[in-house]
mmCIF file of C-alpha atoms and ligand atoms in Angstrom:
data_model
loop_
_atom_site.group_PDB
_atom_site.id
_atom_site.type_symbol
_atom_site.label_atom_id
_atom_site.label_comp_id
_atom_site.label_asym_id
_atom_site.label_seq_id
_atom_site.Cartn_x
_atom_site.Cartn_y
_atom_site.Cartn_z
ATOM 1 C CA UNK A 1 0.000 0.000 0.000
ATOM 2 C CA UNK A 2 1.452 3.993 -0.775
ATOM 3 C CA UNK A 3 1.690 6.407 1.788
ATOM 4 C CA UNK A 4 -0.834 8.261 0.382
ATOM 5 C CA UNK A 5 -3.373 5.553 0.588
ATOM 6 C CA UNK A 6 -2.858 4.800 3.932
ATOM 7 C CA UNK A 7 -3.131 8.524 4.216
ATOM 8 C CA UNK A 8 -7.183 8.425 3.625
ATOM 9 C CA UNK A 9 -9.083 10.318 1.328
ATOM 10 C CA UNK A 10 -7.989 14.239 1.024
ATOM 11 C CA UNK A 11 -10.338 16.651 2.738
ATOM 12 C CA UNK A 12 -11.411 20.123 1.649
ATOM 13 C CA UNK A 13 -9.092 22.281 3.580
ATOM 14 C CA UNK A 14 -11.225 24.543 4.379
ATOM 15 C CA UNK A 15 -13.655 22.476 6.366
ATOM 16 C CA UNK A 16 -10.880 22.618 8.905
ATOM 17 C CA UNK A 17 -11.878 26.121 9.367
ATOM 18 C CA UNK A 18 -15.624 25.493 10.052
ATOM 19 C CA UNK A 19 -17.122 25.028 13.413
ATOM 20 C CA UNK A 20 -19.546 21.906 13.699
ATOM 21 C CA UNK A 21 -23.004 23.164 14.496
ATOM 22 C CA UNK A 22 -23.681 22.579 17.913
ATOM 23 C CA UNK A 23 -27.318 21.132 18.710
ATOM 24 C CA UNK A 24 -29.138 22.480 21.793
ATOM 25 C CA UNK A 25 -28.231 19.985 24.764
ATOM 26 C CA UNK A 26 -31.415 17.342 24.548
ATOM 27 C CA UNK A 27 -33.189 17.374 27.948
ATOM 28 C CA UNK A 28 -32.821 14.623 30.288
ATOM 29 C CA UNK A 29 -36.277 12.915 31.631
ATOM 30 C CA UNK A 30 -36.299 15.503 34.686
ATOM 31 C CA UNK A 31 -35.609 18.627 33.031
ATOM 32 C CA UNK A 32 -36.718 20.661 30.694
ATOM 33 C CA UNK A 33 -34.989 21.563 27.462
ATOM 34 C CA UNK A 34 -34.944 25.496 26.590
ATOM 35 C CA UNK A 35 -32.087 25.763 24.547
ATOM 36 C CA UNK A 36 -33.294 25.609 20.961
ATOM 37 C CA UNK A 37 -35.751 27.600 20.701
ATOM 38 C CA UNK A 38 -38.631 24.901 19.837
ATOM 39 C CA UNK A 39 -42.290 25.121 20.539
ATOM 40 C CA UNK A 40 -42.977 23.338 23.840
ATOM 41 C CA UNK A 41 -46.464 21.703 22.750
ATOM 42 C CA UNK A 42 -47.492 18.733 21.260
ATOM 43 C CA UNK A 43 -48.271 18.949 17.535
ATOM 44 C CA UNK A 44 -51.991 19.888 17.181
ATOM 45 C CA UNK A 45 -54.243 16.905 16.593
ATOM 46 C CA UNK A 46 -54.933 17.844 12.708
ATOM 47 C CA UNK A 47 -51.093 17.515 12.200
ATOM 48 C CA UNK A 48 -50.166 14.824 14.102
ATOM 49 C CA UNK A 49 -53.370 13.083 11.745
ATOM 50 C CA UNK A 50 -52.210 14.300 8.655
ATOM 51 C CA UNK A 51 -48.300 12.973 9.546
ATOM 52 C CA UNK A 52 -49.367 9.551 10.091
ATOM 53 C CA UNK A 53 -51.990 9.506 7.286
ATOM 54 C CA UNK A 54 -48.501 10.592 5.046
ATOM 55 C CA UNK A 55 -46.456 7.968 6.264
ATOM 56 C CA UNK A 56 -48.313 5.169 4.926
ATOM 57 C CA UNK A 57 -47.311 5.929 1.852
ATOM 58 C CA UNK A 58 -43.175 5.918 2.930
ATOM 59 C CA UNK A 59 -42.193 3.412 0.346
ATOM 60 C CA UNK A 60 -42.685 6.296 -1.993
ATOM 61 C CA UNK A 61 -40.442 9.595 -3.452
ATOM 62 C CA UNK A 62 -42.269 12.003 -2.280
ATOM 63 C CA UNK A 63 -43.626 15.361 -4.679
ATOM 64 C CA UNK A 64 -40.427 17.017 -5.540
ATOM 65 C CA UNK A 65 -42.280 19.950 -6.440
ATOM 66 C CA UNK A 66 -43.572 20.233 -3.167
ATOM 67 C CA UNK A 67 -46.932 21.531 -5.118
ATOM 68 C CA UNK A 68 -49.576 21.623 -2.774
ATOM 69 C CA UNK A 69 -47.531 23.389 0.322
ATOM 70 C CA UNK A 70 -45.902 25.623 -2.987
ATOM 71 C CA UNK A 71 -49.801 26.596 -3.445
ATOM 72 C CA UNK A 72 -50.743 27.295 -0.424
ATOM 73 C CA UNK A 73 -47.800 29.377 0.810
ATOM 74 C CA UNK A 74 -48.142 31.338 -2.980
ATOM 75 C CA UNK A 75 -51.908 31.825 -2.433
ATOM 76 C CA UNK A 76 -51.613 33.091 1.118
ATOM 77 C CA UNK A 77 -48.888 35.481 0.605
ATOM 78 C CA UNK A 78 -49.762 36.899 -2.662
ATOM 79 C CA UNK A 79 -46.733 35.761 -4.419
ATOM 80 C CA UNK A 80 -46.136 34.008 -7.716
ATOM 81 C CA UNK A 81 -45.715 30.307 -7.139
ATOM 82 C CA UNK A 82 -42.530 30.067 -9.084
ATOM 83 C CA UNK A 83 -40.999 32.727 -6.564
ATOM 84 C CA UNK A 84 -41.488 30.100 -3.845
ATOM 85 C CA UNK A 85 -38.805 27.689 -2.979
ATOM 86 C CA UNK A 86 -39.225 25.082 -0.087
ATOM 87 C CA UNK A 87 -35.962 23.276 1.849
ATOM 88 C CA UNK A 88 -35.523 20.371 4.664
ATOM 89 C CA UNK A 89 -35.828 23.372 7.234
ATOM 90 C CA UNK A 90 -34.937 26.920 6.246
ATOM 91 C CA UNK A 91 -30.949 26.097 7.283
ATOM 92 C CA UNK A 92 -30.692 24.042 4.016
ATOM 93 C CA UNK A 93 -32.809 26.560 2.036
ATOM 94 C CA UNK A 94 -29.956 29.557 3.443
ATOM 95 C CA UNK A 95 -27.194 26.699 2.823
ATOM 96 C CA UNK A 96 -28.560 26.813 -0.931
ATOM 97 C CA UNK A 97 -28.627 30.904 -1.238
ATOM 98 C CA UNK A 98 -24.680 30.569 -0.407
ATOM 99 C CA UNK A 99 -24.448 27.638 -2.738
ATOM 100 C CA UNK A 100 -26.322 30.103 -5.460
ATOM 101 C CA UNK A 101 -24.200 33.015 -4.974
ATOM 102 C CA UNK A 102 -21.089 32.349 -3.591
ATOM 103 C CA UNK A 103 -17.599 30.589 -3.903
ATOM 104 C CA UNK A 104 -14.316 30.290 -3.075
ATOM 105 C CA UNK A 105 -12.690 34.388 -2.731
ATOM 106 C CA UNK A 106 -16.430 35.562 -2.091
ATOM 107 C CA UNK A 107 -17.843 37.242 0.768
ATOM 108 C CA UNK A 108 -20.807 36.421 2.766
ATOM 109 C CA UNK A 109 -21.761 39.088 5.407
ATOM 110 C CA UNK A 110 -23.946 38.872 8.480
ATOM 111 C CA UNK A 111 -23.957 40.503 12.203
ATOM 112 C CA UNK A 112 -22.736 38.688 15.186
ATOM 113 C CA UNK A 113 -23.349 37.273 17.430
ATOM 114 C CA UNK A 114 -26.102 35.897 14.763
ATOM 115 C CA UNK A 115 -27.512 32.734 13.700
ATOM 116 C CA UNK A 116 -24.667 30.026 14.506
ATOM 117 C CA UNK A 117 -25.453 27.975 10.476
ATOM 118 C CA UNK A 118 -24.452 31.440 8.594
ATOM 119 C CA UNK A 119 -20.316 31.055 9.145
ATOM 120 C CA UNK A 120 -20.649 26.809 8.841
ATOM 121 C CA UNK A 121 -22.698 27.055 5.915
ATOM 122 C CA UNK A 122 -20.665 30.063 3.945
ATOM 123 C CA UNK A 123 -17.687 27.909 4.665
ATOM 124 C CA UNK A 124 -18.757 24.625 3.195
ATOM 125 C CA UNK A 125 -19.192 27.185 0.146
ATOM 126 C CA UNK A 126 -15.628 28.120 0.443
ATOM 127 C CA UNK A 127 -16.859 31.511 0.780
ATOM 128 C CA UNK A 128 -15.316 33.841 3.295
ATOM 129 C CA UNK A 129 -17.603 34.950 6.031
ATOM 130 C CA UNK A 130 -17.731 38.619 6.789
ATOM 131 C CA UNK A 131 -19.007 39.007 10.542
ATOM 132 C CA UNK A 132 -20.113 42.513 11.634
ATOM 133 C CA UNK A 133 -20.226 43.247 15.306
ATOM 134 C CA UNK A 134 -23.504 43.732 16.501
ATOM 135 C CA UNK A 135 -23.827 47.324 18.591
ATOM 136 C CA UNK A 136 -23.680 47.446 22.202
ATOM 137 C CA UNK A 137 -27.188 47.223 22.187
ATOM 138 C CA UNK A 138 -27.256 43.781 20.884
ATOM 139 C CA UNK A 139 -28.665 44.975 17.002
ATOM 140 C CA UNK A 140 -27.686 44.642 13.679
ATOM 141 C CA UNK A 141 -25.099 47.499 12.807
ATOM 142 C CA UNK A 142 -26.656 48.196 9.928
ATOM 143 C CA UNK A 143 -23.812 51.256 9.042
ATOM 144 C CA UNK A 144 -21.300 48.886 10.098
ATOM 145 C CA UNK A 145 -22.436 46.259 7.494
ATOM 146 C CA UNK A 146 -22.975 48.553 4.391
ATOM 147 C CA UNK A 147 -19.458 49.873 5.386
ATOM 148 C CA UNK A 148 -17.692 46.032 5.353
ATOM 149 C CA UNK A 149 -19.112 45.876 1.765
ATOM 150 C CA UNK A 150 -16.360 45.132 -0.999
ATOM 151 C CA UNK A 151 -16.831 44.182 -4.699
ATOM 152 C CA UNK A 152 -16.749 40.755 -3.455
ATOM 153 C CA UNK A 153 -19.918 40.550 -1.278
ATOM 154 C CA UNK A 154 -22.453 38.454 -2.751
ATOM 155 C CA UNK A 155 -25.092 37.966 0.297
ATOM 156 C CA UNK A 156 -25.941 39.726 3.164
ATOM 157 C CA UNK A 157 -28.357 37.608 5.953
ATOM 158 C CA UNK A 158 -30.285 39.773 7.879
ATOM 159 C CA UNK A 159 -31.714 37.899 10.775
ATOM 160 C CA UNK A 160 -35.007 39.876 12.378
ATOM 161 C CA UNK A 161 -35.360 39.346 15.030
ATOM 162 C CA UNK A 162 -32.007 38.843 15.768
ATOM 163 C CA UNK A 163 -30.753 34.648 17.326
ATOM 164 C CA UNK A 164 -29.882 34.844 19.730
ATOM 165 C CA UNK A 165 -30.293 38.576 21.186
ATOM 166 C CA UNK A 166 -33.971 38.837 20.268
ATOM 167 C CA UNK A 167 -33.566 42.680 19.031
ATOM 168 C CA UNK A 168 -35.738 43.361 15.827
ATOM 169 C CA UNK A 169 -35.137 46.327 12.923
ATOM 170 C CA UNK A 170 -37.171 48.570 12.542
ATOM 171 C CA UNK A 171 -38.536 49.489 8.648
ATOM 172 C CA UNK A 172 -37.295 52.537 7.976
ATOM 173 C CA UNK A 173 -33.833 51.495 9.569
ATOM 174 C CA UNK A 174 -33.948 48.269 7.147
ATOM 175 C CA UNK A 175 -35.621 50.333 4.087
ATOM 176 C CA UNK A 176 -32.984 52.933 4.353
ATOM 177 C CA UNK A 177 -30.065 49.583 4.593
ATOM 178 C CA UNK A 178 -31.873 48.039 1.107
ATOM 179 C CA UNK A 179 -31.514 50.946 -0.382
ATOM 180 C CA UNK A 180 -27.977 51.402 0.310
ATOM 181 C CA UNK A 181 -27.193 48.102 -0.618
ATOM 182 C CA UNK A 182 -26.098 47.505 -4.384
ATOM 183 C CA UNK A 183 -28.489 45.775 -6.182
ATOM 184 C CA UNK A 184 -26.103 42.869 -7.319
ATOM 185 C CA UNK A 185 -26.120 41.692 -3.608
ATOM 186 C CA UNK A 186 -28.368 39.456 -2.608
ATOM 187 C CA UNK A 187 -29.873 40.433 0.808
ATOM 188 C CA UNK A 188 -31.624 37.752 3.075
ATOM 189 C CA UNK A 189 -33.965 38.473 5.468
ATOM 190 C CA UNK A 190 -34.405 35.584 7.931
ATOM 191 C CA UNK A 191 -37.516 35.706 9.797
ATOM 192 C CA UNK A 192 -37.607 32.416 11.404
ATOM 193 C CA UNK A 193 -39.688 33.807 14.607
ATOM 194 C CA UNK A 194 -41.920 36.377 12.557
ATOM 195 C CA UNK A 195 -45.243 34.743 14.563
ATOM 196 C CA UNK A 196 -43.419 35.423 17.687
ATOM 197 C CA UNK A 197 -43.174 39.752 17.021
ATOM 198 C CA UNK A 198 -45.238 42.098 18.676
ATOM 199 C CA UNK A 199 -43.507 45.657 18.006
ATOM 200 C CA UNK A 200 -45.633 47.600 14.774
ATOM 201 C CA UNK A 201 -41.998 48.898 13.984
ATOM 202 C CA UNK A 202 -41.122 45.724 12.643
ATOM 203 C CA UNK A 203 -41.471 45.474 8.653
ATOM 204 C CA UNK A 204 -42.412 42.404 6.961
ATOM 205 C CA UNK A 205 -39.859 41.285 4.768
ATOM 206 C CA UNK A 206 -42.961 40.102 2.166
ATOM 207 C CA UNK A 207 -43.640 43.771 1.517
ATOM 208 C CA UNK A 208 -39.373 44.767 0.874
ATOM 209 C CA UNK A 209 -39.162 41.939 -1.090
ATOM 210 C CA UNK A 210 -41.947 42.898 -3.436
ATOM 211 C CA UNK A 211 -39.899 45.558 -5.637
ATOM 212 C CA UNK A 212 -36.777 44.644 -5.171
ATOM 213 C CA UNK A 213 -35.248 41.892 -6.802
ATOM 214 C CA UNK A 214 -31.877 41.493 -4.819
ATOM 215 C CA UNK A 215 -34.103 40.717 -1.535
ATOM 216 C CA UNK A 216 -35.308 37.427 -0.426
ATOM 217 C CA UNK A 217 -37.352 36.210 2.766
ATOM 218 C CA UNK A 218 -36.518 33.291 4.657
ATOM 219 C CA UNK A 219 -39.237 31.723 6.890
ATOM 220 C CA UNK A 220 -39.784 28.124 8.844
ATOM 221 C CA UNK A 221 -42.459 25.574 10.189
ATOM 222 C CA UNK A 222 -39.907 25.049 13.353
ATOM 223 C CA UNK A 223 -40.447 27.777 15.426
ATOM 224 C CA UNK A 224 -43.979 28.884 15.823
ATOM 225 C CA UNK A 225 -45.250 26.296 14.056
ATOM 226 C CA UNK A 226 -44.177 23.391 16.084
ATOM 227 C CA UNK A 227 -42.225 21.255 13.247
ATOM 228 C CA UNK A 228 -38.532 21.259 13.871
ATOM 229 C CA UNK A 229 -38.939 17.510 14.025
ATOM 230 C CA UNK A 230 -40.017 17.643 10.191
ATOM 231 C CA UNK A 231 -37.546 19.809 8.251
ATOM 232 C CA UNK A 232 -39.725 22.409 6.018
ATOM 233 C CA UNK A 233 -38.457 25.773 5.548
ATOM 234 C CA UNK A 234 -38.762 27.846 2.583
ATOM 235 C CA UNK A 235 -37.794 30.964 0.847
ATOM 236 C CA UNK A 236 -39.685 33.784 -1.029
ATOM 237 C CA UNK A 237 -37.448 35.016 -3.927
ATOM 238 C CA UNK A 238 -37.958 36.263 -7.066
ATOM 239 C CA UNK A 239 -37.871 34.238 -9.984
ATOM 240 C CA UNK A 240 -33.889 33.434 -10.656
ATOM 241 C CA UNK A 241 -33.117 33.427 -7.110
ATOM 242 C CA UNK A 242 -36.008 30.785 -6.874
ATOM 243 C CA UNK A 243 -34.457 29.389 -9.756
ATOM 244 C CA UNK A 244 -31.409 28.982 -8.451
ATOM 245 C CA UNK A 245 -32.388 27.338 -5.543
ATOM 246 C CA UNK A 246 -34.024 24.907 -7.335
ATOM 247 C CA UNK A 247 -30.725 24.005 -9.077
ATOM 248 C CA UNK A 248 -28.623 24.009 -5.996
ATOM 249 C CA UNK A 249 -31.143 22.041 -2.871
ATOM 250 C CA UNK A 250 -30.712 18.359 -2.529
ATOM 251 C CA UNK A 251 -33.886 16.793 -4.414
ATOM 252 C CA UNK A 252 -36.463 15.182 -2.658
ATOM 253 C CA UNK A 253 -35.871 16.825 0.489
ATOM 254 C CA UNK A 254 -39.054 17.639 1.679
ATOM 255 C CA UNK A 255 -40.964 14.410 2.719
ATOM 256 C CA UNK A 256 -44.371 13.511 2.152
ATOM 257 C CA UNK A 257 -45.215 13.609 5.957
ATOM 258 C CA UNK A 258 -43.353 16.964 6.150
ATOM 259 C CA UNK A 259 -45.553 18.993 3.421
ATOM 260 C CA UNK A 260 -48.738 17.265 4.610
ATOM 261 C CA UNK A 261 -47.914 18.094 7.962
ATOM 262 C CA UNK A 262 -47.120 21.770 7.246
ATOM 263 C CA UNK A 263 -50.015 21.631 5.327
ATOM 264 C CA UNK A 264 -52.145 20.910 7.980
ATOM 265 C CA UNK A 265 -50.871 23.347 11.006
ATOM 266 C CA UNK A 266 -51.515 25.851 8.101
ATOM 267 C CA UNK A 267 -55.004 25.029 8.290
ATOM 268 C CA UNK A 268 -54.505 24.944 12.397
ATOM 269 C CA UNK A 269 -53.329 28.209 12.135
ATOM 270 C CA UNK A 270 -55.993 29.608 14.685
ATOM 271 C CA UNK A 271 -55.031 27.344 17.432
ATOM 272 C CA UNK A 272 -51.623 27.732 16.374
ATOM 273 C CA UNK A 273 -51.530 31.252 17.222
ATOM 274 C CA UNK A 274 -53.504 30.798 20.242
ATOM 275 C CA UNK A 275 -50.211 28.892 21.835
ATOM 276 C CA UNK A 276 -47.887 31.345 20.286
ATOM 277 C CA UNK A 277 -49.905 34.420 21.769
ATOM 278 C CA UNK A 278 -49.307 32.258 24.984
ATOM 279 C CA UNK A 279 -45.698 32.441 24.812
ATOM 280 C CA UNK A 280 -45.712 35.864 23.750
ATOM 281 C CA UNK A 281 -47.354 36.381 27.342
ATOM 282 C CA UNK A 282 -44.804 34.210 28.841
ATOM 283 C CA UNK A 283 -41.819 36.212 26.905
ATOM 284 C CA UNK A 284 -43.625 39.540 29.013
ATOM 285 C CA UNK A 285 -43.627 37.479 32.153
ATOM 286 C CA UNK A 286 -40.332 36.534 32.087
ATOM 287 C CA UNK A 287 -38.574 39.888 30.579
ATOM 288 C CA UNK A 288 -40.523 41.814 33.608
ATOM 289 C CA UNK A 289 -39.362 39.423 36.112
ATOM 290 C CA UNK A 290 -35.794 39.477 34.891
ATOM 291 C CA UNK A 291 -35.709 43.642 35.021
ATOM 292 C CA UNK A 292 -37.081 43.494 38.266
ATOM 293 C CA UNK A 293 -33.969 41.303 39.492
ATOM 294 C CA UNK A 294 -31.870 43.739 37.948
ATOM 295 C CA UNK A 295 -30.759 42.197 34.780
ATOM 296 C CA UNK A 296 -29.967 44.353 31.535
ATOM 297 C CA UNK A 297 -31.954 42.836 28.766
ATOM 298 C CA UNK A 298 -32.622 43.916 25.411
ATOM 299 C CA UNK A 299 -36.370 43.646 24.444
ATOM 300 C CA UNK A 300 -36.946 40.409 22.553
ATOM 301 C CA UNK A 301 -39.611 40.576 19.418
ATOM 302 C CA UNK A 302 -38.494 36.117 19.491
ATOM 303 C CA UNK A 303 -39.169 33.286 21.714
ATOM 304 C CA UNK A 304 -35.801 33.472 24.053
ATOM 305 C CA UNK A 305 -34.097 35.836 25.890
ATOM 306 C CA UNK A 306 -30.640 36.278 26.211
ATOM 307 C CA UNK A 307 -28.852 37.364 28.992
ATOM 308 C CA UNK A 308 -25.310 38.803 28.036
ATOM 309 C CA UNK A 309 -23.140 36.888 30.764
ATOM 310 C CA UNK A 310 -19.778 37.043 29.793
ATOM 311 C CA UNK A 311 -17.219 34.921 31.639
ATOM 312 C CA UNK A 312 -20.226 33.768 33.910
ATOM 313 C CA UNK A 313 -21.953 32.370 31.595
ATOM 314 C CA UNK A 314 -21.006 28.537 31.616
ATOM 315 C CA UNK A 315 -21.485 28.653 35.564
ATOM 316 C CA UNK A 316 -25.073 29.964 34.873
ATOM 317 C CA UNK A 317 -25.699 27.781 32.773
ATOM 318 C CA UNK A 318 -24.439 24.716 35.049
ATOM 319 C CA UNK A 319 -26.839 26.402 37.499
ATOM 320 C CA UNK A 320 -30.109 26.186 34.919
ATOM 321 C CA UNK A 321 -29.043 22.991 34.571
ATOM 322 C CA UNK A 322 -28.764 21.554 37.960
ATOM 323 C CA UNK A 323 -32.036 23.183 38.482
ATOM 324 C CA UNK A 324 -33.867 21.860 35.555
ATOM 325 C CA UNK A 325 -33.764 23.075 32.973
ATOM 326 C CA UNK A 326 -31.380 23.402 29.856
ATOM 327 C CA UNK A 327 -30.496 26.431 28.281
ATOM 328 C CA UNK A 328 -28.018 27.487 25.382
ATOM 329 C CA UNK A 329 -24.928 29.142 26.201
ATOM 330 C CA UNK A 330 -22.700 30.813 24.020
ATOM 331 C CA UNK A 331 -18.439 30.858 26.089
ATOM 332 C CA UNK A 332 -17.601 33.901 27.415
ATOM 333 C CA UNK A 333 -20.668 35.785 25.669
ATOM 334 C CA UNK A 334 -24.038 34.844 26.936
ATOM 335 C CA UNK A 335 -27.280 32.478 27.793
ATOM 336 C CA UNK A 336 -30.122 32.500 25.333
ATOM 337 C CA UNK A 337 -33.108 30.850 26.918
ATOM 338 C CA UNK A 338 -36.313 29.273 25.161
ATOM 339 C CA UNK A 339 -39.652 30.535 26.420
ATOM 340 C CA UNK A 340 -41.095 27.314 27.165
ATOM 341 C CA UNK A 341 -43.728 25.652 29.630
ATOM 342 C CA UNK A 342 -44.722 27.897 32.215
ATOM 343 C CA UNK A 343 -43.130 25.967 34.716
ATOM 344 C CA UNK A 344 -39.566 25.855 33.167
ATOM 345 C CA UNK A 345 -39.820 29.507 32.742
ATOM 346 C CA UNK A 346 -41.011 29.867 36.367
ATOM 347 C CA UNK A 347 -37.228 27.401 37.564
ATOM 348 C CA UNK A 348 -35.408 30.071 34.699
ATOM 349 C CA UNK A 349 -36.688 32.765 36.757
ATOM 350 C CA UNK A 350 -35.724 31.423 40.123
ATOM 351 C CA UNK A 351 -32.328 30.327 39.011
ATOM 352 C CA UNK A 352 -31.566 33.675 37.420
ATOM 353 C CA UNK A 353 -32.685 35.726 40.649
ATOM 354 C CA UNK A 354 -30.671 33.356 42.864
ATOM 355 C CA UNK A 355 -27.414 33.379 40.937
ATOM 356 C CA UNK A 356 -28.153 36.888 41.062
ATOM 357 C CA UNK A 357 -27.808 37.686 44.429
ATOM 358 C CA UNK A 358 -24.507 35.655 44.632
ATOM 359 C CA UNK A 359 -23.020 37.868 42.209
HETATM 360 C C1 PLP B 401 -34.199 28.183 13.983
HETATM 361 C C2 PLP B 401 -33.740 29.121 12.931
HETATM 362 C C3 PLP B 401 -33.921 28.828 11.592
HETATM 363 C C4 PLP B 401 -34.728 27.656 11.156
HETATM 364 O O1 PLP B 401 -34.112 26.491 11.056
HETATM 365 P P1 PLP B 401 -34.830 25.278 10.355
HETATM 366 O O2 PLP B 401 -33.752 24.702 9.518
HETATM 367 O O3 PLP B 401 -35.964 25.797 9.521
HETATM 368 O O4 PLP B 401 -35.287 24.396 11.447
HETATM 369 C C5 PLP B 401 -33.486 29.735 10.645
HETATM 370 N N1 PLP B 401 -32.926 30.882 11.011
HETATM 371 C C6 PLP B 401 -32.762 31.209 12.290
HETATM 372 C C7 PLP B 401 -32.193 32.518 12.643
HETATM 373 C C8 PLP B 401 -33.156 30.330 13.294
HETATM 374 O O5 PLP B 401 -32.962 30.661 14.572
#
């Protein structure tokens, strides 16, 4: 045998370079798990119906068009079908905008502390992520960003609200950015916890998207929805973008029990929003209750909190944990915490005000 075979197969350099996505910790049987920003309930009974009814049929491909979801995401926001393009969770449908847009000696550009997938995925690209501070106040640095832009930026996420601070843009703030932006960029607006925002401020990226073809939404059935288990994301583009991610997403990817499950809490929708106004509640309950210990925190438009920590942060989150519940801590920066069942929030709240008063 050569050296070079005993050597094993040669590796992409550059995936030396990328960090591997780290899942929220799963909860053991006694605690609960508020460290990845899922819904807390059980799938509504319509869904849970709907998934089973799919899988009898699992021997099968499923629709690669996705064409009934494609519908009835089209007809609902008043977009051209063809501008719609669906994902296994909006992570791969973000992986594929890199994929469509950028290579090796381009630039991808997004705040952080932001969504962890945006470096991991422009790097399996062998793009070169471009990472804009965010401002003391935990937002996007919107003068920052249009100031880090070279002739080799191709996309720009903008995640609103913001994982993991919570903070939201507001539209003339993001208007003004779009406009700024040249129009050969692709900009990316990820609203993974739309449901979840309560501020008027906040634009819908559906309406910037409209009349500008360099801008693209990015929304999921994990968050408010309840289907992180599933995998359906999608994006609203216009047509070449769309196009493109067509070309670029692994077929198939979308299963049979995923559309017709997405399908169905679509058509849940009322009771849907019934458990996310809940949580919105909850999110009031526990940012009052953490002010009135004393913390600093930002106003979150999302389902979490975060709580900037710094070098305390692993020991608070050892302390959530021996308490019960499990939250998602970011070394040397910060906790974000899930809103989740009243009665983990209730043990966050108690652990935070304790830990407080040994500081
Ligand atoms: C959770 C999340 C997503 C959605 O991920 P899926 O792949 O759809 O489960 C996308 N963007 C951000 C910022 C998120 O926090």
């Amino acid at each position: 045998m050569s050296e070079t075979a005993a050597q094993g197969p040669r590796l992409r350099p550059t995936l030396d370079a990328i960090p591997t996505y780290k899942p929220g910790k799963p909860a053991g049987a006694d605690s609960y798990k508020l460290s990845s920003n899922e819904n807390p309930y059980d799938p509504l009974p319509g869904v849970l119906e709907a998934a089973v009814a799919a899988a009898g049929s699992l021997n099968r491909y499923p629709d690669m068009a996705v064409t009934e979801l494609t519908a009835e995401l089209a007809a609902r926001f008043g977009v051209p079908a063809e501008h719609i393009a669906t994902g296994t969770g909006s992570v791969s449908v973000a992986q594929s905008l890199v994929l469509s847009t950028a290579g090796p000696g381009d630039e991808v550009m997004f705040a952080w502390r932001s969504f962890e997938a945006y470096p991991i995925i422009t790097q399996v690209a062998g793009a070169t992520p471009v990472a804009v501070p965010l401002t003391a106040d935990e937002a996007h640095d919107l003068d920052a960003m249009l100031a880090a832009i070279t002739d080799r930026t191709r996309l720009i996420f903008v995640c609103n609200p913001n994982n993991p601070t919570g903070v939201v843009i507001h539209r003339a703030e993001l208007e003004r950015f779009l406009d700024a932006v040249p129009s050969d960029i692709l900009v990316v607006i990820d609203e993974a916890y739309i449901e979840f925002i309560r501020d008027e401020q906040v634009p819908n990226g559906i309406d910037l998207y409209r009349d500008r073809p360099n801008v693209c939404v990015l929304r999921t059935f994990s968050k408010a929805y309840g289907l992180a288990g599933l995998r359906v994301g999608f994006a609203i583009a216009h047509e070449p973008v769309a196009t493109a991610l067509r070309k670029t997403a692994v077929p198939f990817g979308v299963s049979r029990i995923a559309q017709d499950a997405a399908l169905a809490s679509l058509r849940s929708e009322d009771a849907l929003l019934e458990r996310v106004e809940a949580l919105v509640q909850e999110r009031a309950r526990v940012a009052a209750g953490l002010a009135e210990q004393g913390w600093t925190v930002e106003d979150s438009q999302a389902n979490f909190v975060w709580l900037r920590l710094g070098e305390r942060t692993l020991d608070f989150a050892a302390a959530c944990a021996e308490a019960g519940v499990v939250v998602r801590p970011f070394p040397g920066e910060g906790v974000r915490v899930t809103i989740g069942e009243t009665e983990a929030n209730s043990i966050f709240l108690a652990t935070a005000a304790a830990f407080r008063k040994e500081l």
